[in-house]
mmCIF file with all atom_site columns, C-alpha atoms in Angstrom:
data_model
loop_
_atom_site.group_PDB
_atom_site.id
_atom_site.type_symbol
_atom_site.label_atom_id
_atom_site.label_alt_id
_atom_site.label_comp_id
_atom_site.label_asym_id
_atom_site.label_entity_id
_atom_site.label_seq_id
_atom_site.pdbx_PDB_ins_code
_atom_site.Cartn_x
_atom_site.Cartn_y
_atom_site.Cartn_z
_atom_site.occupancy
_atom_site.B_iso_or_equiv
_atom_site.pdbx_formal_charge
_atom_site.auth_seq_id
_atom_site.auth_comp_id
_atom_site.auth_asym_id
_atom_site.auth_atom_id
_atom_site.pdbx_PDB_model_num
ATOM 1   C CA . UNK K 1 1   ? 19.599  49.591 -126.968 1.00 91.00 ? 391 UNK K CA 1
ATOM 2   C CA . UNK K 1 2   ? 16.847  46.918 -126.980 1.00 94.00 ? 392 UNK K CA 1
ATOM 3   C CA . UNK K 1 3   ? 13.215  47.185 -128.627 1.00 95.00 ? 393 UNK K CA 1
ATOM 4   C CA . UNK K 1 4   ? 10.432  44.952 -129.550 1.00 96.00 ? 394 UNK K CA 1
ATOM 5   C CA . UNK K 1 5   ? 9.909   44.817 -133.262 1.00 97.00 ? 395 UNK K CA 1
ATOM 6   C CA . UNK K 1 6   ? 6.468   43.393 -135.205 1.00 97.00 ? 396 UNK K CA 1
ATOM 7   C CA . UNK K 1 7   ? 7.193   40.334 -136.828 1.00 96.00 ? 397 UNK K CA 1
ATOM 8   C CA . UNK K 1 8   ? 5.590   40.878 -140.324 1.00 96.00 ? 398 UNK K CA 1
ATOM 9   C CA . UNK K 1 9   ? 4.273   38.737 -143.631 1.00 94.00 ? 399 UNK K CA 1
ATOM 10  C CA . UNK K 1 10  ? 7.883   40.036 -145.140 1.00 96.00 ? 400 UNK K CA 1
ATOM 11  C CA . UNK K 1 11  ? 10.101  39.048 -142.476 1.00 95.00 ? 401 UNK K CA 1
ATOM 12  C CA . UNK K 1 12  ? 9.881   34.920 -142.888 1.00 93.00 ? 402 UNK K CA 1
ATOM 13  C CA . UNK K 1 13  ? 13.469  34.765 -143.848 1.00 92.00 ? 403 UNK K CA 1
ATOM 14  C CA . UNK K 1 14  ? 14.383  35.918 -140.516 1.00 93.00 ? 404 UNK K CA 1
ATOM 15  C CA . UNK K 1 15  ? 11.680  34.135 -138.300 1.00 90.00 ? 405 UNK K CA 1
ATOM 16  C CA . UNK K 1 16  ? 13.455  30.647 -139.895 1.00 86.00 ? 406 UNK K CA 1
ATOM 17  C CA . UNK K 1 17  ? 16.713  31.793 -138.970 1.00 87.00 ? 407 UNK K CA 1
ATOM 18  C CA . UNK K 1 18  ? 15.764  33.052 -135.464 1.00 86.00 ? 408 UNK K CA 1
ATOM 19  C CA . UNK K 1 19  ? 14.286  29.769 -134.592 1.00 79.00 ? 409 UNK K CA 1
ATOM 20  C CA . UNK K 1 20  ? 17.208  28.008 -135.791 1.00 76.00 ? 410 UNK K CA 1
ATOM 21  C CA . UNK K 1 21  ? 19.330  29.821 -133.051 1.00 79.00 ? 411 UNK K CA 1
ATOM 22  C CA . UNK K 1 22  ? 16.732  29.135 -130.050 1.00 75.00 ? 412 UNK K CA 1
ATOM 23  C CA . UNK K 1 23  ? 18.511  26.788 -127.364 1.00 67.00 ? 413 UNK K CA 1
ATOM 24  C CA . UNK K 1 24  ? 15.995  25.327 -124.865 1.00 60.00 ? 414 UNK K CA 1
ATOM 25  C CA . UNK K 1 25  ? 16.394  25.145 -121.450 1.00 53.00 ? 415 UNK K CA 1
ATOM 26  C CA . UNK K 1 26  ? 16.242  21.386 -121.112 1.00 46.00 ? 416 UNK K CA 1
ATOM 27  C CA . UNK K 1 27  ? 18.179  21.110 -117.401 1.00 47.00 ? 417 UNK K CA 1
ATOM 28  C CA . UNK K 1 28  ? 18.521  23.099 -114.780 1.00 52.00 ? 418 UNK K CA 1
ATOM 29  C CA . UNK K 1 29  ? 21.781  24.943 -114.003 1.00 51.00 ? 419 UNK K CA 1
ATOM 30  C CA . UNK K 1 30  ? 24.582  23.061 -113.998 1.00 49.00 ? 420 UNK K CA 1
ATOM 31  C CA . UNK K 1 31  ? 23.126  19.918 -114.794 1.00 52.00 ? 421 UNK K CA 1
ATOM 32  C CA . UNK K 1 32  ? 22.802  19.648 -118.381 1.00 53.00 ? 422 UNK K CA 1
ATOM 33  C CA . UNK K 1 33  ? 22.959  16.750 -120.469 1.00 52.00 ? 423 UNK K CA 1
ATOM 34  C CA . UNK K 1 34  ? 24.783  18.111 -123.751 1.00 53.00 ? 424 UNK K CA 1
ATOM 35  C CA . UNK K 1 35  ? 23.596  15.012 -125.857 1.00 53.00 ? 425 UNK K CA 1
ATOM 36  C CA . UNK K 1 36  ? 20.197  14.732 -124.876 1.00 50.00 ? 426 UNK K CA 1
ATOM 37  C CA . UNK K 1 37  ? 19.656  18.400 -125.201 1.00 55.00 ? 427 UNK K CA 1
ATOM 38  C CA . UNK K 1 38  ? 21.495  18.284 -129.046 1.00 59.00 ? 428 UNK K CA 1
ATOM 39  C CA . UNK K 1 39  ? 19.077  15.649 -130.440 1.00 55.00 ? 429 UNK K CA 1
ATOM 40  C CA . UNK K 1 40  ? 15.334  17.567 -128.867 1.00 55.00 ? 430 UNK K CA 1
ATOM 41  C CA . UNK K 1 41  ? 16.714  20.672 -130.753 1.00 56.00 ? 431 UNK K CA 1
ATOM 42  C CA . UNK K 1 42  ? 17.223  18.834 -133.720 1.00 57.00 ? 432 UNK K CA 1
ATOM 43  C CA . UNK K 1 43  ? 13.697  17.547 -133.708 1.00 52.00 ? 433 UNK K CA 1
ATOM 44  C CA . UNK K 1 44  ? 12.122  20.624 -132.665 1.00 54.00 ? 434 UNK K CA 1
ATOM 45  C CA . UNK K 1 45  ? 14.041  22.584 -136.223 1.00 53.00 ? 435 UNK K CA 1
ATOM 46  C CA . UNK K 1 46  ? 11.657  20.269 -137.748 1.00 48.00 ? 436 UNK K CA 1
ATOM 47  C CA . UNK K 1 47  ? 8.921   22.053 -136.377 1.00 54.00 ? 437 UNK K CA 1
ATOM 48  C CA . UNK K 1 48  ? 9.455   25.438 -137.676 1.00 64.00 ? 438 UNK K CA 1
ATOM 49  C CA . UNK K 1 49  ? 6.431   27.106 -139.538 1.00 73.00 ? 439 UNK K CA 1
ATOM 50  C CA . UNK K 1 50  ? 6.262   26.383 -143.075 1.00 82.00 ? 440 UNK K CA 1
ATOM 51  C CA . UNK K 1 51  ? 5.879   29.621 -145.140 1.00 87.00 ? 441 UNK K CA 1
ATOM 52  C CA . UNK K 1 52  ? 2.098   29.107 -145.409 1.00 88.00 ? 442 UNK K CA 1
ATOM 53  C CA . UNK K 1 53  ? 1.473   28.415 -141.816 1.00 88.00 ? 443 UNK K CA 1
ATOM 54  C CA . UNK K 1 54  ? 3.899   31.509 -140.665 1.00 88.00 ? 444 UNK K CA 1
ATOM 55  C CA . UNK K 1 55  ? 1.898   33.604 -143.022 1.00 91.00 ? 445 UNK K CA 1
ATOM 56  C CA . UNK K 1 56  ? -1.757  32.542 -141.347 1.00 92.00 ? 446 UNK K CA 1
ATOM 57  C CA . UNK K 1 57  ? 0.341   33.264 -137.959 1.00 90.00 ? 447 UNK K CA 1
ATOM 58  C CA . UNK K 1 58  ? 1.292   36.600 -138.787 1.00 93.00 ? 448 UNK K CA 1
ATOM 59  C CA . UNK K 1 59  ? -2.082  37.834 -140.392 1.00 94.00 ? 449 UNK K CA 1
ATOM 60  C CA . UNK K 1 60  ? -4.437  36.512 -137.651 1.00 95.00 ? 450 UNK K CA 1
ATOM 61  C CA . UNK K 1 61  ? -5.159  39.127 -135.534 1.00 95.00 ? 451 UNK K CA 1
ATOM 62  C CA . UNK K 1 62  ? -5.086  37.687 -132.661 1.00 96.00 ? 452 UNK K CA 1
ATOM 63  C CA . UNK K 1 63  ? -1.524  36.430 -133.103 1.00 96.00 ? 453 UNK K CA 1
ATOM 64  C CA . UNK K 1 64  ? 1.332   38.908 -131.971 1.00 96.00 ? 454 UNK K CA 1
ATOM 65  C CA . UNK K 1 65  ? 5.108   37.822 -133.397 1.00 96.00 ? 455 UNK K CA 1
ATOM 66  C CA . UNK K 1 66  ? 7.901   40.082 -131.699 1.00 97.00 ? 456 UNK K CA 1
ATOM 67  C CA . UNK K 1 67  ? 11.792  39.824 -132.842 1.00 96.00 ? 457 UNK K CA 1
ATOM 68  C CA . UNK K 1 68  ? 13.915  40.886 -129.665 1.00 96.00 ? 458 UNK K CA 1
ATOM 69  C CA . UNK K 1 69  ? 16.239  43.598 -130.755 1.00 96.00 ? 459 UNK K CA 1
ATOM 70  C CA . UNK K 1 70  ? 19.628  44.466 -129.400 1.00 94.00 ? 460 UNK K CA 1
ATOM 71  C CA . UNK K 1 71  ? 21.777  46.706 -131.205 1.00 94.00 ? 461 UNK K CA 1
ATOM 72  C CA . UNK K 1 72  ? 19.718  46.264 -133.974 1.00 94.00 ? 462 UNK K CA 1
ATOM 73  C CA . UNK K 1 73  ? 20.115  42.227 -134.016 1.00 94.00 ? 463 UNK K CA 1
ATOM 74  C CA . UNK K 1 74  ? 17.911  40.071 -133.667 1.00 95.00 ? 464 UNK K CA 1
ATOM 75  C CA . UNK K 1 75  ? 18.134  38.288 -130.415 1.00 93.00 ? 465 UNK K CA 1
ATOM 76  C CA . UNK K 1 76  ? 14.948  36.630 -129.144 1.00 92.00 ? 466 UNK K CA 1
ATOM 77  C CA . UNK K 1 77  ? 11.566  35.482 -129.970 1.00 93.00 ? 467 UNK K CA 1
ATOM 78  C CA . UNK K 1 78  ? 8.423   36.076 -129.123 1.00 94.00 ? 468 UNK K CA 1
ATOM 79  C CA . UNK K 1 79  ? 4.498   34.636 -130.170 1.00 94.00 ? 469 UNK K CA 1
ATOM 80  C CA . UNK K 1 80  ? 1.720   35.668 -128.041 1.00 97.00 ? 470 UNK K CA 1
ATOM 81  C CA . UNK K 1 81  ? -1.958  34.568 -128.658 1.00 97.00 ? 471 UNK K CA 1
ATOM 82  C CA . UNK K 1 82  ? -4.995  36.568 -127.088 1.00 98.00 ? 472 UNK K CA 1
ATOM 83  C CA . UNK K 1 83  ? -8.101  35.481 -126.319 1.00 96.00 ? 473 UNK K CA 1
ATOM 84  C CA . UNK K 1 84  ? -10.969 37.241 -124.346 1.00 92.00 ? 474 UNK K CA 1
ATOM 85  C CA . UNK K 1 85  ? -8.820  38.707 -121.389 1.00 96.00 ? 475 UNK K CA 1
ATOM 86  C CA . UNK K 1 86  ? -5.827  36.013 -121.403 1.00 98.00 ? 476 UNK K CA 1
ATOM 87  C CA . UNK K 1 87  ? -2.576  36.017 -123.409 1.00 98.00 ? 477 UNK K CA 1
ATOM 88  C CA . UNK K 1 88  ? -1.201  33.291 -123.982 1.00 97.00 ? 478 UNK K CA 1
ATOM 89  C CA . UNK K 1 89  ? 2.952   33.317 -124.720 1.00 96.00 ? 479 UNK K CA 1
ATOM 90  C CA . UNK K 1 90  ? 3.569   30.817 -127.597 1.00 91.00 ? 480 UNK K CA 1
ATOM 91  C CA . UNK K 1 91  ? 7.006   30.926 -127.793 1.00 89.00 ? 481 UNK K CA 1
ATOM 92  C CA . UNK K 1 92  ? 9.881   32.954 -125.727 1.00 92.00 ? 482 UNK K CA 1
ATOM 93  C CA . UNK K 1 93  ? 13.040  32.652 -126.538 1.00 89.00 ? 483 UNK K CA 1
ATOM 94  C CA . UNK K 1 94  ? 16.793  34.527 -125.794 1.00 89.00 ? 484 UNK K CA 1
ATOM 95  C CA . UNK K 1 95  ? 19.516  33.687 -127.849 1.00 86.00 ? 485 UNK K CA 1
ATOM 96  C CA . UNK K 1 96  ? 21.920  33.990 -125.261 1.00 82.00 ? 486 UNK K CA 1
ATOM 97  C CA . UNK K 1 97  ? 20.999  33.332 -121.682 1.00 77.00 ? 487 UNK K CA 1
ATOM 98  C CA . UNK K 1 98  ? 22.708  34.362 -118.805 1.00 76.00 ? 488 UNK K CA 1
ATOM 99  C CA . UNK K 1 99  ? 22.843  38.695 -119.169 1.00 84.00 ? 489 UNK K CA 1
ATOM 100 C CA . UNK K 1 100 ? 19.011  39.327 -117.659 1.00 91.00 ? 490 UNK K CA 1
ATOM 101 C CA . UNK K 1 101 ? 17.960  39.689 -121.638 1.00 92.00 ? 491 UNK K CA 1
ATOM 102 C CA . UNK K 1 102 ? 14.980  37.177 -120.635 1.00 92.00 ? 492 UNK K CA 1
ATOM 103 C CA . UNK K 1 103 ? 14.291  39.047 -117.898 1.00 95.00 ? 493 UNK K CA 1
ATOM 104 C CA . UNK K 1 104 ? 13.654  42.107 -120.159 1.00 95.00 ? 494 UNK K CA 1
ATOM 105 C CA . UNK K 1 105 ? 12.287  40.912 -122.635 1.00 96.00 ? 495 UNK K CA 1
ATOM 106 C CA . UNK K 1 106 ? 9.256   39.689 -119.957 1.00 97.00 ? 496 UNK K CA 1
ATOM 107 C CA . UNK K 1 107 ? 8.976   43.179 -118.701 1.00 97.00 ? 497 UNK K CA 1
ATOM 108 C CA . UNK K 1 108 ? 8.661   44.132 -122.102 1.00 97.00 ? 498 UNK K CA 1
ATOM 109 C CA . UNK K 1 109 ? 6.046   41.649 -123.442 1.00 97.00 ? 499 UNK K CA 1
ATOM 110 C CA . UNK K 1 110 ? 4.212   42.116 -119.923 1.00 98.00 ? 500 UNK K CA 1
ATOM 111 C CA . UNK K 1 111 ? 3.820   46.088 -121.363 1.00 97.00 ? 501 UNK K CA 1
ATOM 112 C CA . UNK K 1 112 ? 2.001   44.711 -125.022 1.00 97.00 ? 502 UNK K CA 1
ATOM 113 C CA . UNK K 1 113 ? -0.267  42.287 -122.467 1.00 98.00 ? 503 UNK K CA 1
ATOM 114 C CA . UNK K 1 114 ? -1.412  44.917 -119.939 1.00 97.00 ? 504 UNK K CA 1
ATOM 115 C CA . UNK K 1 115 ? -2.085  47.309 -123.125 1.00 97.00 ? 505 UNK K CA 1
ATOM 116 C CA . UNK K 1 116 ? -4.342  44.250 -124.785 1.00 97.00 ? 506 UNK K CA 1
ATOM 117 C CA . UNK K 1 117 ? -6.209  44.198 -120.679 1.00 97.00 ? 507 UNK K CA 1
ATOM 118 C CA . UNK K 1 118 ? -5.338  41.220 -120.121 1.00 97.00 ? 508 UNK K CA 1
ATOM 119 C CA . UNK K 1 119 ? -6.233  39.115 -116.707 1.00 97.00 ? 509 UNK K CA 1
ATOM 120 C CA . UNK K 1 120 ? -4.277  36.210 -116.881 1.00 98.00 ? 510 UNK K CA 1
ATOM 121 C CA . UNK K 1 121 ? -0.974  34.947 -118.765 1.00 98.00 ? 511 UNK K CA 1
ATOM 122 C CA . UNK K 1 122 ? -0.455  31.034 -119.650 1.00 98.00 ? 512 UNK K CA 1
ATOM 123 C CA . UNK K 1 123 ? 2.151   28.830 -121.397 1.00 95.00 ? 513 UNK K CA 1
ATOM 124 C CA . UNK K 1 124 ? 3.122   25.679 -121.673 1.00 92.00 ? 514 UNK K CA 1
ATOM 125 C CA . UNK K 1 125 ? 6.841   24.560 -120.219 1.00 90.00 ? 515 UNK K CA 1
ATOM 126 C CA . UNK K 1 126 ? 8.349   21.309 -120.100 1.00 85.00 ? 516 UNK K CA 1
ATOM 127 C CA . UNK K 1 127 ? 11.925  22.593 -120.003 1.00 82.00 ? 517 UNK K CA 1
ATOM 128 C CA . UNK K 1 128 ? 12.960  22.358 -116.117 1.00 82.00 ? 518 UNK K CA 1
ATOM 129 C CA . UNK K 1 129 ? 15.828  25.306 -116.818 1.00 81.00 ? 519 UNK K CA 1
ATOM 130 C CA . UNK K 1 130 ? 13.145  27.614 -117.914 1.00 88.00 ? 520 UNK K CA 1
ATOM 131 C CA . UNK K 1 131 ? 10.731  26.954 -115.638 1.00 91.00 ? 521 UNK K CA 1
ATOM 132 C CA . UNK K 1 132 ? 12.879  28.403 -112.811 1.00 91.00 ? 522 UNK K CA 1
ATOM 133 C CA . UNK K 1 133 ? 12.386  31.491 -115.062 1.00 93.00 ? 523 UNK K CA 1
ATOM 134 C CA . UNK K 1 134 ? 8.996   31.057 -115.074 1.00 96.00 ? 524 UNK K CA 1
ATOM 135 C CA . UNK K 1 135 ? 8.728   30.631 -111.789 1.00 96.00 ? 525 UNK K CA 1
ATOM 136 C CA . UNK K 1 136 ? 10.623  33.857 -110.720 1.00 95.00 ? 526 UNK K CA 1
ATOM 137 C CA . UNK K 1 137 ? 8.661   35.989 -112.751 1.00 97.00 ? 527 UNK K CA 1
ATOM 138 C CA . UNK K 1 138 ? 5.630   35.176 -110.219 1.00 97.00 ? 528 UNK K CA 1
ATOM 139 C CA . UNK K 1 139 ? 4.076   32.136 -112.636 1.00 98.00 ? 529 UNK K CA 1
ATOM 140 C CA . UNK K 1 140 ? 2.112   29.066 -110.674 1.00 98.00 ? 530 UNK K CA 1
ATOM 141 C CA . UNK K 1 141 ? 2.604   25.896 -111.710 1.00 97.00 ? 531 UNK K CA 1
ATOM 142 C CA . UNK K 1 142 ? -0.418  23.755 -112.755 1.00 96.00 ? 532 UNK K CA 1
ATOM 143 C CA . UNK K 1 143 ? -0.346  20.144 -114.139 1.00 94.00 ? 533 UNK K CA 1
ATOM 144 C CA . UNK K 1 144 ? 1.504   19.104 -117.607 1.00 91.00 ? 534 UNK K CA 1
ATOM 145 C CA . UNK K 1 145 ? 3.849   21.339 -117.484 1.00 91.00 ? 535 UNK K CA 1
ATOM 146 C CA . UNK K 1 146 ? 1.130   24.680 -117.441 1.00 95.00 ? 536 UNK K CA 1
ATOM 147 C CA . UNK K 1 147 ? 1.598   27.806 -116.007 1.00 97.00 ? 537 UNK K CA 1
ATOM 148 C CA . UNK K 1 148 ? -0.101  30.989 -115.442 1.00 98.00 ? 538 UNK K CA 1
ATOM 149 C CA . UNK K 1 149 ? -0.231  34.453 -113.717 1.00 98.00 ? 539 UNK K CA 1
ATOM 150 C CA . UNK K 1 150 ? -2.150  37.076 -112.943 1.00 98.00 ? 540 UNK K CA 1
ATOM 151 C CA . UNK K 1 151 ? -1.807  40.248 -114.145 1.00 97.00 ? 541 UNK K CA 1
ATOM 152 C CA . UNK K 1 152 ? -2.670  43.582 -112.447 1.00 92.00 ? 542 UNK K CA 1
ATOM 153 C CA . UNK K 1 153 ? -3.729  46.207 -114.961 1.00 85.00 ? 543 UNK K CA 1
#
């Protein structure tokens, strides 16, 4: 059983440990560069929210967090911003790739953005694994790494 749960002012604690689990797709399938991939993941754990900035996050209302739930555990990520009539997905992250979780857990955000009447999705995606994703969800390319889709209400 899977669900989308509201991230929350209480729920910090588990937001830091959920980003320390996120492994970005760096490489394409089958060609992935263990060492280079290692040291950008280290960096980016340096980026996590502070408490203070998580907190702004959480209570601005145009700021949706989502934990991925399966079984009850935590398993993915989610941080969508909305503006006017465009979402824009933060962060999106599985835990463990590979089992159509990702997949799912589009389908499922897609539901919260087509509820908000939203026109257009974009994000930002320099990781050439994910942007296959990306891609097969129906998202265009655009320059630096941007991409975005329409959305049919």
């Amino acid at each position: 059983m899977y669900r989308l749960r509201r991230i929350t002012p209480n729920d910090y604690r588990d937001f830091r440990r959920s980003y320390s689990k996120i492994d970005y797709s760096f490489f394409k399938k089958g060609e992935e560069q263990p060492g280079i991939s290692q040291k950008v993941n280290e960096m980016i754990q340096f980026a996590i929210k502070g408490k203070g900035e998580f907190l702004d996050w959480v209570e601005n209302p145009k700021n949706e967090l989502f934990f991925f739930e399966i079984d009850g555990e935590i398993q993915g990520i989610t941080e969508l911003v909305f503006s006017q009539n465009v979402c824009d997905i933060h962060q999106f992250a599985i835990f463990e790739k590979g089992n159509r979780w990702g997949t799912i857990l589009y389908e499922e955000v897609l539901k919260i953005i087509k509820e908000h009447k939203c026109r257009k999705i974009t994000l930002w995606c320099p990781y050439e694994g994910a942007q296959v994703f990306w891609r097969k969800q129906g998202f265009i390319p655009l320059p630096n790494f941007f991409f975005e889709k329409k959305v049919k209400l």
